[in-house]
Amino acid sequence: MLQTTWIALVLGFWSSLYLLDVFLKSKKPVARPYLSFLDKTGLTISACQVRWYTCIFNRVFLRVGQWKPHFLRIWFTLGIIFSLLAMVASIFLLSLLVINTLRQAPVEHQVLTPVMPGVNLPTNQISYYMLTLLVCGILHEVGHAVAAVREQVRINGFGLFLLLLYPGAFVDLSTEHLQAVSPLRQLRIYCAGVWHNLVIAVLAALVLLALPGMLVPFYSLGASVVVTDVVPNSAVSGARGLKIGETVTRINDCHVKSISDWSACLSASMQEKWTGHCLPLDLIKELDASPFNTLANKSHSQWEVIDCCNSTSPTHLCFMYHTKKSAETKYACLPARPATDRPMCRLQSDCYVPKIDAACVYPAVDNETKLLRVFHGQRPPLLFLGHPLDLYYSVSLSNYVPKISIIPLNLPYVIETFCKYIISLSGALVILNVIPCYALDGQYIFHAFVELALRPAVPDPEIRSLIFSLVILFGTLLLLINVVLAMWTLLF
């Protein structure tokens, strides 16, 4: 249902925009001003696409491309070496994936997986995805532009576009100038985009690794975790539940110093069979609010869940226990908070106190349900009764606890998520763009490489053209097969 809604919204938006564009161009009173506006702003609207083209950045590219020309020459030459190696690696990797699929060998992860909102991209992650694509696309094209200036190729303009939900960028280079320079200089220009994609992926990885140290002046680490979100109407929401900005330090007697500790504590609680609290027998009788004779003359199986409170109060819970004098299971309806404030126990022997008869009382619940005490903030512990996974999925936590209240809670998460998207998408753009395929950078990279490497050995341009065409055809088919396999895996 969510996928259908998203498709309807996207198609509705683009249909409305296209029809509005057609209407304004065909209506005489507004057609001239509207066309003048499009011409001045550089906007172009077509089916499912909006483009913006400008020349205002040409001077910036010119200045950057003329900065330290010797350094830029070495920089973009490194880009050639990396791109050629990446081309070989990408062809090998994608070919291996196809072979393994045909041999029905297990393939855990597809390298090129189409991203579809509502299918494999959560709706709350769309903004990260689109922003990352835009940033990676812009820096990719900036690489081409700066390299073109360095190799004395004229830049006509720069632009951005939005195709359905996929933003991107492009740079308009002079075709005549580009074809006039040597194959080696062409390679520096063509490989610059892929090279910059690798660089920004590496920079994002370094930021991700250095993030804990970078945020130390503003956030505390290693002492507790902080609540960043609570699912509305969940078991831990409400006035007595967890609050955004509160720290969580313990679950029962398990200390929580990080998100991994939180998961480990909840996992341990699911594996524990019994966890109770030590109460003196006199106190049990004093606090017991069970209706008179509720359980009298009734036999209960070992696994039967007993409700000895009969909904007496939302603050009470049915507990079971044994005494030294009798092996018979007894039940008591006790106020949950005073009962759980007592020392924890797992065996009756844990409650031994000289001259005092005490028992280890356990919640009378099924094996999947647990009674957990979550220590949070300065308030009394939260009593959670249910499956620990419900608690896990009801809250979002962060390892970064702000030192003062004005520091944003979600800033570390935003930086981490953005860096992970850059590493993933920029790396995917490297693999995609170096493949010798029609309409991708790999087509132009391979053509320049053929002219540079094979011209001395193969002087006939027709033979070189045939080699180029065969490799490009192979690369195009290889990419299409991988995309089809990825789509098949995703949808079926």
Short mmCIF file of C-alpha atoms in Angstrom, two decimals:
data_model
loop_
_atom_site.label_atom_id
_atom_site.label_comp_id
_atom_site.label_asym_id
_atom_site.label_seq_id
_atom_site.Cartn_x
_atom_site.Cartn_y
_atom_site.Cartn_z
CA MET A 1 0.00 0.00 0.00
CA LEU A 2 2.84 2.36 0.85
CA GLN A 3 4.61 1.60 -2.45
CA THR A 4 1.42 2.33 -4.41
CA THR A 5 0.94 5.60 -2.54
CA TRP A 6 4.48 6.73 -3.29
CA ILE A 7 4.18 5.85 -6.97
CA ALA A 8 0.87 7.74 -7.17
CA LEU A 9 2.34 10.82 -5.47
CA VAL A 10 5.42 10.89 -7.72
CA LEU A 11 3.44 10.39 -10.93
CA GLY A 12 0.86 12.94 -9.80
CA PHE A 13 3.54 15.56 -9.11
CA TRP A 14 5.32 15.10 -12.44
CA SER A 15 2.07 14.95 -14.42
CA SER A 16 0.83 18.16 -12.82
CA LEU A 17 4.16 19.93 -13.40
CA TYR A 18 4.33 18.84 -17.04
CA LEU A 19 0.72 19.82 -17.76
CA LEU A 20 1.27 23.20 -16.07
CA ASP A 21 4.35 23.78 -18.23
CA VAL A 22 2.42 22.90 -21.41
CA PHE A 23 -0.48 25.12 -20.39
CA LEU A 24 1.71 28.15 -19.69
CA LYS A 25 3.58 27.75 -22.96
CA SER A 26 0.36 27.49 -24.99
CA LYS A 27 -1.57 30.32 -23.30
CA LYS A 28 -0.83 33.47 -25.30
CA PRO A 29 -1.11 36.08 -22.49
CA VAL A 30 1.47 34.29 -20.33
CA ALA A 31 3.50 32.32 -22.88
CA ARG A 32 6.00 35.09 -23.66
CA PRO A 33 6.73 36.08 -20.01
CA TYR A 34 6.90 32.41 -19.05
CA LEU A 35 9.37 31.52 -21.81
CA SER A 36 11.43 34.59 -20.92
CA PHE A 37 11.49 33.47 -17.29
CA LEU A 38 12.69 29.97 -18.27
CA ASP A 39 15.37 31.45 -20.52
CA LYS A 40 16.70 33.82 -17.85
CA THR A 41 16.74 31.25 -15.07
CA GLY A 42 18.06 28.38 -17.22
CA LEU A 43 15.19 26.09 -16.26
CA THR A 44 13.93 23.35 -18.56
CA ILE A 45 10.89 21.19 -17.81
CA SER A 46 10.23 17.94 -19.65
CA ALA A 47 8.53 14.62 -18.90
CA CYS A 48 9.62 13.54 -15.38
CA GLN A 49 12.64 15.86 -15.44
CA VAL A 50 13.60 19.39 -14.43
CA ARG A 51 16.98 20.83 -15.45
CA TRP A 52 18.78 24.00 -14.39
CA TYR A 53 21.69 25.28 -16.49
CA THR A 54 23.97 28.22 -15.65
CA CYS A 55 27.32 29.79 -16.51
CA ILE A 56 27.84 31.56 -13.18
CA PHE A 57 30.32 28.94 -11.92
CA ASN A 58 32.62 29.10 -14.94
CA ARG A 59 34.94 31.65 -13.30
CA VAL A 60 35.16 29.53 -10.15
CA PHE A 61 36.16 26.46 -12.18
CA LEU A 62 38.70 28.58 -14.05
CA ARG A 63 40.36 29.80 -10.85
CA VAL A 64 40.45 26.37 -9.23
CA GLY A 65 41.74 24.72 -12.41
CA GLN A 66 44.62 27.20 -12.62
CA TRP A 67 45.63 26.73 -8.97
CA LYS A 68 48.95 24.83 -8.61
CA PRO A 69 48.89 23.24 -12.08
CA HIS A 70 51.77 20.84 -11.30
CA PHE A 71 49.93 19.45 -8.28
CA LEU A 72 46.68 19.10 -10.27
CA ARG A 73 48.53 17.28 -13.03
CA ILE A 74 49.79 14.68 -10.53
CA TRP A 75 46.39 14.59 -8.81
CA PHE A 76 44.43 13.80 -11.98
CA THR A 77 47.12 11.36 -13.21
CA LEU A 78 46.52 9.38 -10.03
CA GLY A 79 42.86 9.44 -11.02
CA ILE A 80 43.74 7.71 -14.32
CA ILE A 81 45.64 4.93 -12.54
CA PHE A 82 42.81 4.35 -10.07
CA SER A 83 40.06 4.44 -12.71
CA LEU A 84 41.77 1.88 -14.98
CA LEU A 85 42.34 -0.47 -12.05
CA ALA A 86 38.75 0.08 -10.89
CA MET A 87 37.47 -0.69 -14.40
CA VAL A 88 39.18 -4.09 -14.39
CA ALA A 89 37.97 -4.80 -10.84
CA SER A 90 34.38 -3.80 -11.66
CA ILE A 91 34.23 -5.99 -14.77
CA PHE A 92 35.63 -8.93 -12.79
CA LEU A 93 33.24 -8.39 -9.87
CA LEU A 94 30.09 -8.02 -11.99
CA SER A 95 31.08 -10.99 -14.17
CA LEU A 96 31.60 -13.10 -11.04
CA LEU A 97 28.15 -12.16 -9.76
CA VAL A 98 26.54 -13.23 -13.05
CA ILE A 99 28.47 -16.52 -13.11
CA ASN A 100 27.54 -17.32 -9.51
CA THR A 101 23.89 -16.57 -10.24
CA LEU A 102 23.86 -18.83 -13.31
CA ARG A 103 25.57 -21.58 -11.30
CA GLN A 104 22.99 -21.00 -8.55
CA ALA A 105 25.78 -20.29 -6.09
CA PRO A 106 24.74 -18.15 -3.09
CA VAL A 107 25.07 -14.41 -3.62
CA GLU A 108 24.64 -12.58 -0.32
CA HIS A 109 24.65 -9.01 -1.65
CA GLN A 110 24.16 -7.52 -5.07
CA VAL A 111 26.73 -4.82 -5.82
CA LEU A 112 24.33 -2.68 -7.88
CA THR A 113 20.92 -2.64 -6.25
CA PRO A 114 18.30 -0.19 -7.57
CA VAL A 115 17.04 2.03 -4.76
CA MET A 116 13.25 2.26 -4.61
CA PRO A 117 11.50 4.38 -1.94
CA GLY A 118 9.11 2.30 0.10
CA VAL A 119 10.69 -0.97 -1.10
CA ASN A 120 14.32 -1.03 0.05
CA LEU A 121 14.60 2.62 1.10
CA PRO A 122 12.65 3.69 4.22
CA THR A 123 10.61 6.84 3.68
CA ASN A 124 12.40 8.59 6.55
CA GLN A 125 15.72 8.05 4.72
CA ILE A 126 14.70 9.61 1.39
CA SER A 127 16.10 13.03 2.30
CA TYR A 128 19.52 11.51 3.14
CA TYR A 129 19.51 9.55 -0.09
CA MET A 130 18.59 12.50 -2.32
CA LEU A 131 21.04 14.87 -0.62
CA THR A 132 23.85 12.32 -0.88
CA LEU A 133 23.15 11.72 -4.56
CA LEU A 134 23.18 15.47 -5.18
CA VAL A 135 26.45 16.03 -3.28
CA CYS A 136 28.17 13.07 -4.97
CA GLY A 137 26.92 14.16 -8.38
CA ILE A 138 28.06 17.76 -7.92
CA LEU A 139 31.56 16.78 -6.71
CA HIS A 140 31.81 14.25 -9.53
CA GLU A 141 31.09 16.93 -12.14
CA VAL A 142 33.32 19.47 -10.39
CA GLY A 143 36.15 16.97 -10.87
CA HIS A 144 35.47 16.89 -14.62
CA ALA A 145 35.28 20.70 -14.76
CA VAL A 146 38.51 21.37 -12.86
CA ALA A 147 40.38 18.75 -14.88
CA ALA A 148 39.02 20.27 -18.12
CA VAL A 149 40.33 23.72 -17.15
CA ARG A 150 43.69 22.15 -16.26
CA GLU A 151 43.84 20.56 -19.73
CA GLN A 152 42.71 23.80 -21.44
CA VAL A 153 39.26 22.56 -22.46
CA ARG A 154 36.56 25.24 -22.40
CA ILE A 155 33.61 24.92 -20.01
CA ASN A 156 30.31 26.12 -21.45
CA GLY A 157 28.24 25.73 -18.29
CA PHE A 158 27.14 23.68 -15.33
CA GLY A 159 23.73 22.33 -14.37
CA LEU A 160 21.58 20.34 -11.96
CA PHE A 161 18.66 18.05 -12.72
CA LEU A 162 15.94 16.06 -11.00
CA LEU A 163 14.84 12.88 -12.79
CA LEU A 164 11.80 11.40 -11.02
CA LEU A 165 13.30 11.12 -7.50
CA TYR A 166 16.95 11.04 -8.53
CA PRO A 167 18.90 14.33 -8.42
CA GLY A 168 22.17 14.83 -10.26
CA ALA A 169 24.53 17.30 -11.92
CA PHE A 170 26.26 17.74 -15.27
CA VAL A 171 28.99 19.88 -16.79
CA ASP A 172 28.89 21.11 -20.40
CA LEU A 173 32.37 20.90 -21.99
CA SER A 174 33.38 22.11 -25.44
CA THR A 175 33.33 19.03 -27.69
CA GLU A 176 35.74 20.59 -30.19
CA HIS A 177 38.32 21.39 -27.50
CA LEU A 178 37.90 17.98 -25.90
CA GLN A 179 38.50 16.09 -29.13
CA ALA A 180 41.51 18.26 -29.96
CA VAL A 181 43.55 17.33 -26.87
CA SER A 182 45.65 14.16 -26.59
CA PRO A 183 44.19 10.84 -25.29
CA LEU A 184 46.23 11.18 -22.09
CA ARG A 185 44.75 14.61 -21.35
CA GLN A 186 41.30 13.26 -22.21
CA LEU A 187 41.84 10.48 -19.69
CA ARG A 188 42.63 13.00 -16.95
CA ILE A 189 39.30 14.72 -17.66
CA TYR A 190 37.19 11.58 -18.01
CA CYS A 191 38.66 9.87 -14.92
CA ALA A 192 38.39 12.94 -12.68
CA GLY A 193 34.76 12.29 -11.74
CA VAL A 194 35.32 8.69 -10.62
CA TRP A 195 38.50 9.74 -8.81
CA HIS A 196 36.62 12.40 -6.87
CA ASN A 197 33.92 9.88 -5.95
CA LEU A 198 36.60 7.70 -4.37
CA VAL A 199 38.13 10.67 -2.55
CA ILE A 200 34.84 11.80 -0.98
CA ALA A 201 34.04 8.21 0.04
CA VAL A 202 37.42 7.97 1.79
CA LEU A 203 36.90 11.37 3.44
CA ALA A 204 33.46 10.26 4.68
CA ALA A 205 34.99 7.08 6.12
CA LEU A 206 37.65 9.13 7.93
CA VAL A 207 34.99 11.45 9.37
CA LEU A 208 33.02 8.41 10.53
CA LEU A 209 36.07 6.96 12.28
CA ALA A 210 37.05 10.29 13.85
CA LEU A 211 33.50 11.26 14.86
CA PRO A 212 33.71 10.12 18.53
CA GLY A 213 36.83 12.23 19.06
CA MET A 214 35.42 15.19 17.15
CA LEU A 215 32.27 15.25 19.30
CA VAL A 216 33.96 14.74 22.69
CA PRO A 217 33.74 18.46 23.61
CA PHE A 218 29.96 18.37 23.16
CA TYR A 219 28.86 14.81 24.00
CA SER A 220 29.63 12.20 26.66
CA LEU A 221 30.42 8.62 25.67
CA GLY A 222 30.71 5.34 27.54
CA ALA A 223 28.59 6.08 30.61
CA SER A 224 25.01 5.71 29.36
CA VAL A 225 22.80 6.06 26.30
CA VAL A 226 20.23 8.75 25.54
CA VAL A 227 16.69 8.37 24.21
CA THR A 228 16.32 10.10 20.85
CA ASP A 229 12.83 8.89 19.90
CA VAL A 230 9.90 6.97 21.37
CA VAL A 231 7.26 5.26 19.23
CA PRO A 232 3.89 6.91 19.95
CA ASN A 233 1.29 4.77 21.75
CA SER A 234 3.90 2.12 22.53
CA ALA A 235 4.38 0.33 25.84
CA VAL A 236 7.04 2.83 26.94
CA SER A 237 5.35 6.07 25.86
CA GLY A 238 3.16 8.25 28.02
CA ALA A 239 3.63 10.28 31.18
CA ARG A 240 5.43 7.52 33.08
CA GLY A 241 7.33 6.18 30.09
CA LEU A 242 10.64 7.11 28.55
CA LYS A 243 11.19 10.72 27.49
CA ILE A 244 13.29 12.03 24.64
CA GLY A 245 16.56 13.34 26.06
CA GLU A 246 16.59 11.02 29.09
CA THR A 247 19.60 8.82 29.75
CA VAL A 248 19.26 5.06 30.24
CA THR A 249 21.82 3.45 32.55
CA ARG A 250 20.51 -0.02 33.45
CA ILE A 251 18.04 -2.77 32.62
CA ASN A 252 17.50 -4.68 35.86
CA ASP A 253 21.08 -5.29 37.07
CA CYS A 254 22.60 -5.08 33.59
CA HIS A 255 24.50 -1.81 33.01
CA VAL A 256 23.89 0.03 29.72
CA LYS A 257 26.88 2.10 28.58
CA SER A 258 26.30 1.86 24.82
CA ILE A 259 23.72 0.75 22.29
CA SER A 260 25.49 -2.61 22.02
CA ASP A 261 25.07 -2.99 25.81
CA TRP A 262 21.37 -2.17 25.44
CA SER A 263 20.94 -4.93 22.86
CA ALA A 264 23.01 -7.36 24.92
CA CYS A 265 20.98 -6.69 28.08
CA LEU A 266 17.69 -7.25 26.27
CA SER A 267 19.05 -10.40 24.66
CA ALA A 268 20.20 -11.69 28.05
CA SER A 269 16.76 -10.98 29.56
CA MET A 270 15.12 -13.12 26.88
CA GLN A 271 17.41 -16.05 27.72
CA GLU A 272 16.87 -15.84 31.49
CA LYS A 273 14.17 -18.24 32.65
CA TRP A 274 13.46 -16.78 36.06
CA THR A 275 14.26 -13.41 37.60
CA GLY A 276 12.57 -12.47 40.85
CA HIS A 277 12.88 -10.35 43.98
CA CYS A 278 13.45 -11.25 47.62
CA LEU A 279 10.53 -10.42 49.92
CA PRO A 280 9.98 -11.46 53.56
CA LEU A 281 6.93 -13.71 53.95
CA ASP A 282 5.39 -11.29 56.45
CA LEU A 283 5.65 -8.47 53.89
CA ILE A 284 4.11 -10.69 51.21
CA LYS A 285 1.09 -11.36 53.41
CA GLU A 286 0.82 -7.66 54.27
CA LEU A 287 0.93 -6.47 50.67
CA ASP A 288 -1.10 -9.31 49.15
CA ALA A 289 -4.26 -7.90 47.55
CA SER A 290 -5.54 -11.16 46.06
CA PRO A 291 -9.35 -11.52 46.12
CA PHE A 292 -10.36 -13.90 48.93
CA ASN A 293 -10.17 -17.58 48.01
CA THR A 294 -9.40 -16.77 44.38
CA LEU A 295 -7.13 -19.75 43.93
CA ALA A 296 -8.66 -22.05 46.48
CA ASN A 297 -9.48 -25.61 45.46
CA LYS A 298 -8.06 -25.04 41.96
CA SER A 299 -5.35 -27.11 40.34
CA HIS A 300 -2.99 -25.46 37.92
CA SER A 301 -0.65 -26.99 35.39
CA GLN A 302 3.04 -26.12 35.47
CA TRP A 303 2.82 -23.84 32.43
CA GLU A 304 -0.55 -22.24 33.09
CA VAL A 305 -0.46 -18.45 33.42
CA ILE A 306 -2.20 -17.36 36.62
CA ASP A 307 -3.91 -14.02 37.19
CA CYS A 308 -4.38 -13.87 40.95
CA CYS A 309 -5.13 -10.13 40.82
CA ASN A 310 -8.28 -10.41 38.69
CA SER A 311 -7.51 -6.88 37.42
CA THR A 312 -7.52 -5.52 40.96
CA SER A 313 -5.38 -2.55 40.01
CA PRO A 314 -3.07 -1.54 37.14
CA THR A 315 -0.32 -1.09 39.73
CA HIS A 316 -0.51 -4.71 40.97
CA LEU A 317 0.86 -7.90 39.45
CA CYS A 318 0.46 -11.56 40.24
CA PHE A 319 3.61 -13.14 41.69
CA MET A 320 4.37 -16.78 42.53
CA TYR A 321 6.75 -18.14 45.15
CA HIS A 322 7.67 -21.15 47.30
CA THR A 323 8.36 -21.41 51.00
CA LYS A 324 10.75 -23.61 52.95
CA LYS A 325 7.91 -25.48 54.61
CA SER A 326 5.98 -26.33 51.44
CA ALA A 327 6.89 -27.14 47.84
CA GLU A 328 3.45 -26.00 46.72
CA THR A 329 3.46 -22.92 44.47
CA LYS A 330 1.77 -19.99 46.15
CA TYR A 331 0.47 -16.81 44.50
CA ALA A 332 0.14 -13.26 45.74
CA CYS A 333 -1.19 -10.06 44.15
CA LEU A 334 1.46 -7.51 45.03
CA PRO A 335 2.05 -3.86 44.11
CA ALA A 336 4.64 -4.12 41.34
CA ARG A 337 6.85 -1.20 42.27
CA PRO A 338 7.42 -1.97 46.00
CA ALA A 339 7.95 -5.64 45.12
CA THR A 340 10.53 -4.94 42.45
CA ASP A 341 12.38 -2.44 44.63
CA ARG A 342 13.63 -5.40 46.69
CA PRO A 343 16.94 -7.22 45.92
CA MET A 344 16.92 -9.40 42.80
CA CYS A 345 17.17 -13.17 42.94
CA ARG A 346 17.21 -16.14 40.61
CA LEU A 347 17.09 -18.94 43.18
CA GLN A 348 15.39 -19.33 46.57
CA SER A 349 18.83 -19.57 48.17
CA ASP A 350 19.64 -16.03 47.00
CA CYS A 351 17.14 -14.74 49.57
CA TYR A 352 18.66 -16.36 52.66
CA VAL A 353 18.70 -13.99 55.63
CA PRO A 354 19.32 -15.29 59.18
CA LYS A 355 16.19 -15.39 61.38
CA ILE A 356 13.97 -14.03 58.56
CA ASP A 357 11.70 -16.16 56.38
CA ALA A 358 11.97 -14.76 52.86
CA ALA A 359 10.99 -15.99 49.40
CA CYS A 360 12.04 -15.25 45.86
CA VAL A 361 8.86 -14.07 44.16
CA TYR A 362 8.55 -14.30 40.38
CA PRO A 363 6.01 -12.64 38.06
CA ALA A 364 3.35 -15.20 37.16
CA VAL A 365 3.66 -14.72 33.41
CA ASP A 366 4.40 -16.90 30.38
CA ASN A 367 7.94 -17.74 29.31
CA GLU A 368 8.06 -15.00 26.65
CA THR A 369 6.93 -12.16 28.91
CA LYS A 370 9.50 -10.45 31.12
CA LEU A 371 9.28 -7.85 33.88
CA LEU A 372 12.12 -5.39 33.31
CA ARG A 373 13.19 -2.37 35.31
CA VAL A 374 14.62 0.34 33.07
CA PHE A 375 16.63 2.96 34.99
CA HIS A 376 16.26 6.28 33.19
CA GLY A 377 17.05 9.87 34.14
CA GLN A 378 16.32 10.96 37.69
CA ARG A 379 12.87 9.36 37.84
CA PRO A 380 11.92 5.98 39.38
CA PRO A 381 12.71 2.97 37.18
CA LEU A 382 10.28 2.21 34.36
CA LEU A 383 8.54 -1.13 34.88
CA PHE A 384 8.13 -2.87 31.53
CA LEU A 385 6.01 -6.01 31.32
CA GLY A 386 6.11 -7.71 27.92
CA HIS A 387 8.44 -9.21 25.37
CA PRO A 388 11.89 -7.53 25.41
CA LEU A 389 11.76 -7.09 21.63
CA ASP A 390 8.76 -4.79 22.07
CA LEU A 391 10.95 -2.58 24.26
CA TYR A 392 13.79 -2.77 21.70
CA TYR A 393 11.60 -1.58 18.82
CA SER A 394 9.77 1.08 20.85
CA VAL A 395 12.73 3.42 21.40
CA SER A 396 15.66 4.87 19.48
CA LEU A 397 18.88 5.48 21.38
CA SER A 398 22.22 7.17 20.82
CA ASN A 399 25.64 6.63 22.35
CA TYR A 400 26.21 10.40 22.30
CA VAL A 401 24.78 12.07 25.41
CA PRO A 402 24.74 15.89 25.09
CA LYS A 403 26.68 17.67 27.83
CA ILE A 404 24.24 20.59 27.81
CA SER A 405 20.58 20.71 26.81
CA ILE A 406 21.00 23.11 23.87
CA ILE A 407 23.16 20.62 21.93
CA PRO A 408 21.01 18.72 19.39
CA LEU A 409 20.34 15.08 20.20
CA ASN A 410 20.24 13.85 16.61
CA LEU A 411 23.33 15.62 15.26
CA PRO A 412 25.66 12.57 15.66
CA TYR A 413 23.03 10.35 14.01
CA VAL A 414 22.65 12.79 11.11
CA ILE A 415 26.42 12.94 10.55
CA GLU A 416 26.82 9.16 10.85
CA THR A 417 23.94 8.45 8.47
CA PHE A 418 25.09 11.01 5.92
CA CYS A 419 28.66 9.62 5.98
CA LYS A 420 27.39 6.05 5.54
CA TYR A 421 25.25 7.09 2.58
CA ILE A 422 28.20 8.89 1.00
CA ILE A 423 30.44 5.83 1.41
CA SER A 424 27.78 3.53 -0.02
CA LEU A 425 26.48 5.67 -2.89
CA SER A 426 29.81 7.22 -3.88
CA GLY A 427 31.38 3.76 -3.92
CA ALA A 428 28.51 2.49 -6.06
CA LEU A 429 29.00 5.41 -8.46
CA VAL A 430 32.65 4.42 -8.81
CA ILE A 431 31.71 0.85 -9.76
CA LEU A 432 28.95 2.04 -12.07
CA ASN A 433 30.80 4.81 -13.88
CA VAL A 434 34.01 2.91 -14.69
CA ILE A 435 32.20 0.07 -16.46
CA PRO A 436 32.80 0.40 -20.23
CA CYS A 437 29.13 0.98 -21.01
CA TYR A 438 27.25 3.29 -23.32
CA ALA A 439 26.45 6.75 -21.88
CA LEU A 440 28.67 6.27 -18.79
CA ASP A 441 32.12 7.67 -18.05
CA GLY A 442 33.54 4.21 -18.70
CA GLN A 443 32.71 4.55 -22.39
CA TYR A 444 34.86 7.66 -22.77
CA ILE A 445 37.57 6.40 -20.44
CA PHE A 446 37.97 3.20 -22.41
CA HIS A 447 37.91 5.02 -25.76
CA ALA A 448 40.72 7.35 -24.68
CA PHE A 449 42.65 4.38 -23.26
CA VAL A 450 42.34 2.46 -26.54
CA GLU A 451 43.62 5.45 -28.48
CA LEU A 452 46.49 5.93 -26.03
CA ALA A 453 47.57 2.31 -25.60
CA LEU A 454 46.69 0.60 -28.90
CA ARG A 455 47.45 3.26 -31.49
CA PRO A 456 51.19 2.33 -31.75
CA ALA A 457 50.44 -1.44 -31.98
CA VAL A 458 47.17 -1.21 -33.97
CA PRO A 459 47.51 1.68 -36.43
CA ASP A 460 44.28 0.81 -38.28
CA PRO A 461 41.50 3.02 -36.73
CA GLU A 462 38.79 0.59 -37.91
CA ILE A 463 40.31 -2.29 -35.92
CA ARG A 464 40.64 -0.07 -32.85
CA SER A 465 37.02 1.00 -33.31
CA LEU A 466 35.95 -2.66 -33.54
CA ILE A 467 37.81 -3.53 -30.31
CA PHE A 468 36.23 -0.54 -28.61
CA SER A 469 32.71 -1.44 -29.80
CA LEU A 470 32.98 -5.08 -28.71
CA VAL A 471 34.19 -4.17 -25.22
CA ILE A 472 31.51 -1.48 -24.84
CA LEU A 473 28.83 -3.95 -25.96
CA PHE A 474 30.08 -6.50 -23.44
CA GLY A 475 30.15 -3.93 -20.64
CA THR A 476 26.66 -2.70 -21.46
CA LEU A 477 25.21 -6.23 -21.46
CA LEU A 478 27.07 -7.04 -18.24
CA LEU A 479 25.62 -4.00 -16.49
CA LEU A 480 22.09 -4.69 -17.77
CA ILE A 481 22.23 -8.31 -16.61
CA ASN A 482 23.36 -7.25 -13.11
CA VAL A 483 20.62 -4.63 -12.87
CA VAL A 484 17.98 -7.17 -13.99
CA LEU A 485 19.25 -9.71 -11.46
CA ALA A 486 19.23 -7.08 -8.72
CA MET A 487 15.68 -6.05 -9.61
CA TRP A 488 14.57 -9.67 -9.65
CA THR A 489 16.13 -10.28 -6.22
CA LEU A 490 14.58 -7.09 -4.86
CA LEU A 491 11.05 -7.66 -6.12
CA PHE A 492 10.81 -11.43 -6.02
#
